PDB file of C-alpha atoms in Angstrom:
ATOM      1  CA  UNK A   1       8.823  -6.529  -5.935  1.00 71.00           C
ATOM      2  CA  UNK A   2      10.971  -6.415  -2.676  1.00 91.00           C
ATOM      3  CA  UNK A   3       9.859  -4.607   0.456  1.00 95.00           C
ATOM      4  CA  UNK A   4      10.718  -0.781   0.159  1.00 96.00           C
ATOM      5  CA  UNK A   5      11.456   1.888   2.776  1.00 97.00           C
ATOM      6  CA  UNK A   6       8.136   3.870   3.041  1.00 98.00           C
ATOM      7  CA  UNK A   7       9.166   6.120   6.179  1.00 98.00           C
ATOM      8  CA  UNK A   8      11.207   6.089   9.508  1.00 98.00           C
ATOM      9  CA  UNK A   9       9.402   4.515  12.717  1.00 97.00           C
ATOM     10  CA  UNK A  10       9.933   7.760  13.749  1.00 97.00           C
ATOM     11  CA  UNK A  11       8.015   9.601  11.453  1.00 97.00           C
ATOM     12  CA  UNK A  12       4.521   8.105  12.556  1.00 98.00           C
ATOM     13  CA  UNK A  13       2.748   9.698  14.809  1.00 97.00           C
ATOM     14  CA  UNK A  14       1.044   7.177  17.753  1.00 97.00           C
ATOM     15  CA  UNK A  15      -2.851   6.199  16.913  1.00 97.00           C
ATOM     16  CA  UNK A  16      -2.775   8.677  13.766  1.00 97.00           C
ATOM     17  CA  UNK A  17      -2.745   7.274  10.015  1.00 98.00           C
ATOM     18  CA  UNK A  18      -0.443   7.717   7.231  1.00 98.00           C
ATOM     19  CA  UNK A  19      -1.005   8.037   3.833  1.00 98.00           C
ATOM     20  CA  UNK A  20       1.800   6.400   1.467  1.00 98.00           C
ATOM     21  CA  UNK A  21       2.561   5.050  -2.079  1.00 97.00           C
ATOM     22  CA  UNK A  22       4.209   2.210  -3.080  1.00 96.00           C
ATOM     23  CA  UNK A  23       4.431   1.150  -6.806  1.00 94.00           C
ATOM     24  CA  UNK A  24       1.069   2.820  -7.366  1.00 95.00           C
ATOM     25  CA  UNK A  25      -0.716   1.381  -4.256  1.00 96.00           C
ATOM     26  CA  UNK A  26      -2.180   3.176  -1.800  1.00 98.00           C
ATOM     27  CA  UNK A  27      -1.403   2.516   1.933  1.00 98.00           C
ATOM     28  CA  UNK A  28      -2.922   3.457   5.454  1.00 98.00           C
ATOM     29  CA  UNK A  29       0.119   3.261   7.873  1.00 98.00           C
ATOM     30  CA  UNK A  30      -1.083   3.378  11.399  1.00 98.00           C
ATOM     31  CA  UNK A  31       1.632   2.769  14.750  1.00 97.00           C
ATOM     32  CA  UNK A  32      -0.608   2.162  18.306  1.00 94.00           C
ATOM     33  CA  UNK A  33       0.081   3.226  21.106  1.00 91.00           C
ATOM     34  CA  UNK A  34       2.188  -0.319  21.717  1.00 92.00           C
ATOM     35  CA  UNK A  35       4.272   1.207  19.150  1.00 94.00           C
ATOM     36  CA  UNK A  36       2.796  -1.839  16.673  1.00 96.00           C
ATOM     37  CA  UNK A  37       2.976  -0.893  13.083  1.00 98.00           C
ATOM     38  CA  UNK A  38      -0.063  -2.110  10.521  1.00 98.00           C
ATOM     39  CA  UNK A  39      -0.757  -1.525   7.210  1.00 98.00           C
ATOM     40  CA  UNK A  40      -3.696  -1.674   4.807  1.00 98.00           C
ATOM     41  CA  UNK A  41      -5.594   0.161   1.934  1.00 98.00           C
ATOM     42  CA  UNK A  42      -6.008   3.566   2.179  1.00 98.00           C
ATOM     43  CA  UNK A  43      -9.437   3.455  -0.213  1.00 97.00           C
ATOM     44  CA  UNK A  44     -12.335   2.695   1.498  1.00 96.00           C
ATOM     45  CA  UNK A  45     -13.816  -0.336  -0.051  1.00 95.00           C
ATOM     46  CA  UNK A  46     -18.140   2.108   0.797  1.00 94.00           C
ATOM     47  CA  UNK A  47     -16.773   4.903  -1.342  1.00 90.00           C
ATOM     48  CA  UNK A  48     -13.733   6.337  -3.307  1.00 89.00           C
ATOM     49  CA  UNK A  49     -12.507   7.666   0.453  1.00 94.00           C
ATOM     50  CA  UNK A  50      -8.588   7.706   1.877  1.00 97.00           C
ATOM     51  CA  UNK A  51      -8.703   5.736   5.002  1.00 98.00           C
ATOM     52  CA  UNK A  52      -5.735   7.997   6.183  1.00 98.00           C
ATOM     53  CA  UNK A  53      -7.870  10.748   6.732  1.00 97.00           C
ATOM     54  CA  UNK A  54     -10.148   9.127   9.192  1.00 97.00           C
ATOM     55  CA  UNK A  55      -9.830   8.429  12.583  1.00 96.00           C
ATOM     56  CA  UNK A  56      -8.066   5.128  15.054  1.00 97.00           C
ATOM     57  CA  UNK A  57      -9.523   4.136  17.856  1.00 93.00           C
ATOM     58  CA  UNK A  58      -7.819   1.038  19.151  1.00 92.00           C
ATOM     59  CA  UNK A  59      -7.548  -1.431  16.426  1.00 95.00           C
ATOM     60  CA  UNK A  60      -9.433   0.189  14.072  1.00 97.00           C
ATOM     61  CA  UNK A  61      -9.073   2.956  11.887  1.00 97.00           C
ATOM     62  CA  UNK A  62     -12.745   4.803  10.618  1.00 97.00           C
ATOM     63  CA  UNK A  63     -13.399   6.295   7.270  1.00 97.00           C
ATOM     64  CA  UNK A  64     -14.617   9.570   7.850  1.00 96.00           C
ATOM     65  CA  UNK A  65     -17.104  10.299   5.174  1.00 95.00           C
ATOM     66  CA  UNK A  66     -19.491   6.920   6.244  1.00 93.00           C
ATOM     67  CA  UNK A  67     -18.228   5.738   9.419  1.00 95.00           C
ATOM     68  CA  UNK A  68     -17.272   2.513   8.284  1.00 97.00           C
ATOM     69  CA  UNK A  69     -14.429   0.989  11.031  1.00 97.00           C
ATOM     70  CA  UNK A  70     -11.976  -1.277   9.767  1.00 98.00           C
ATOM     71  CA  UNK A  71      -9.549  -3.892  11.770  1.00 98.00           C
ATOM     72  CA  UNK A  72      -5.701  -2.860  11.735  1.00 97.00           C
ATOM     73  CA  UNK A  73      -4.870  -6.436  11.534  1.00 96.00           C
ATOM     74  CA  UNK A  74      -7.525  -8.112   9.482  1.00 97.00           C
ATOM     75  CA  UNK A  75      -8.665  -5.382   7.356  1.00 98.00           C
ATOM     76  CA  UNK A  76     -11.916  -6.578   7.510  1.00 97.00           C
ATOM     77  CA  UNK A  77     -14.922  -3.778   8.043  1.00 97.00           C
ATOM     78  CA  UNK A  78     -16.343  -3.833  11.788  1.00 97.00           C
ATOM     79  CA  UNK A  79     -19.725  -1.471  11.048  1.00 96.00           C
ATOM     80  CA  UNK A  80     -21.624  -0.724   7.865  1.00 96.00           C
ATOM     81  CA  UNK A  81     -21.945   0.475   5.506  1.00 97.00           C
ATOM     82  CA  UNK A  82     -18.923  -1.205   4.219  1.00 96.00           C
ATOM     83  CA  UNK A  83     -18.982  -4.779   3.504  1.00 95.00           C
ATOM     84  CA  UNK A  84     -16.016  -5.913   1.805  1.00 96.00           C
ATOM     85  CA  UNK A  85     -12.629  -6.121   3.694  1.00 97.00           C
ATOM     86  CA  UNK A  86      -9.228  -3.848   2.649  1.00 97.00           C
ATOM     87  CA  UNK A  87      -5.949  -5.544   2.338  1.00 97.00           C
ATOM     88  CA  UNK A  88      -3.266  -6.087   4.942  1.00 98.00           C
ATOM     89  CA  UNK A  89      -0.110  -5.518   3.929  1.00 97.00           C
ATOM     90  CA  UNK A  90       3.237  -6.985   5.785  1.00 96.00           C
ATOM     91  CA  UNK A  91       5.316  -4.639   7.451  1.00 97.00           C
ATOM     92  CA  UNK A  92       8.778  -4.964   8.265  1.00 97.00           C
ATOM     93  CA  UNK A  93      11.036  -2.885  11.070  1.00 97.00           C
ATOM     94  CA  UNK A  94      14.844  -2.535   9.824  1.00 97.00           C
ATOM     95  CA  UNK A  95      17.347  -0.218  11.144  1.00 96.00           C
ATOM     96  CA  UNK A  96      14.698   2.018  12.264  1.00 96.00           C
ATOM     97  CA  UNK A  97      12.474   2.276   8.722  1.00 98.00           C
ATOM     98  CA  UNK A  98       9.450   1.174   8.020  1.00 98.00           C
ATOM     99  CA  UNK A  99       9.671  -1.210   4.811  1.00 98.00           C
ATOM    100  CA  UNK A 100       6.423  -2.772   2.627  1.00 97.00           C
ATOM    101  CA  UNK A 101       6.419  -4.741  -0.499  1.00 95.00           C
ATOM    102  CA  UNK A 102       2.771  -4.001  -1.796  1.00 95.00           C
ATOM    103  CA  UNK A 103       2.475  -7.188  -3.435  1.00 93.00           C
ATOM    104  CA  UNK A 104       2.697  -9.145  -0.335  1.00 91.00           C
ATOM    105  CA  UNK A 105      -0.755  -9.351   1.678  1.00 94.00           C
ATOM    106  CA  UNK A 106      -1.875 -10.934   4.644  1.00 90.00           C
ATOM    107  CA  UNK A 107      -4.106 -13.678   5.104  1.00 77.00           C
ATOM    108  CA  UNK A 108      -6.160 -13.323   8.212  1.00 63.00           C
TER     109      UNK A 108
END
């Protein structure tokens, strides 16, 4: 699948998360206050939880139900009680959009 336009740069507010949908995947969108762009799962790998709904700080962006922190740019978890990382997806800046191919993850 090629990279898709999921929203303007625009559209994201700074150091709040996104929810979005590509083919069926669900994505955390998050732009800092650097104006960087990141992307990972939006499901909490402790529960059944979006991601979007929780809370950046920094680099991280913290599930709300269990508190569970989670690197913008390695997806990995940074505090229990989750254990297992989230993927990083690439992003891509065109024209002003905001594109992601969901089948393309980042190794970190």
């Amino acid at each position: 699948m090629a990279a898709v336009r999921v929203c303007g740069v625009d559209d994201l507010a700074v150091n709040e998360a996104s929810r979005v949908v590509v083919d069926g995947v669900p994505i955390a969108l998050v732009k800092d206050a650097a104006g960087d762009i990141f992307a990972i799962g939006d499901t909490c790998t402790h529960g059944d939880i979006s991601l979007a709904e929780g809370f950046v700080e920094n680099d991280t962006l913290e599930c709300w139900a269990h508190g569970s922190m989670f690197s913008l740019k390695t997806g990995k978890p940074l505090t229990l009680p989750a254990y297992e990382p989230v993927p990083v997806y690439q992003v891509q800046i065109e024209g002003g959009d905001v594109l992601i191919d969901p089948a393309v993850t980042l190794t970190v």
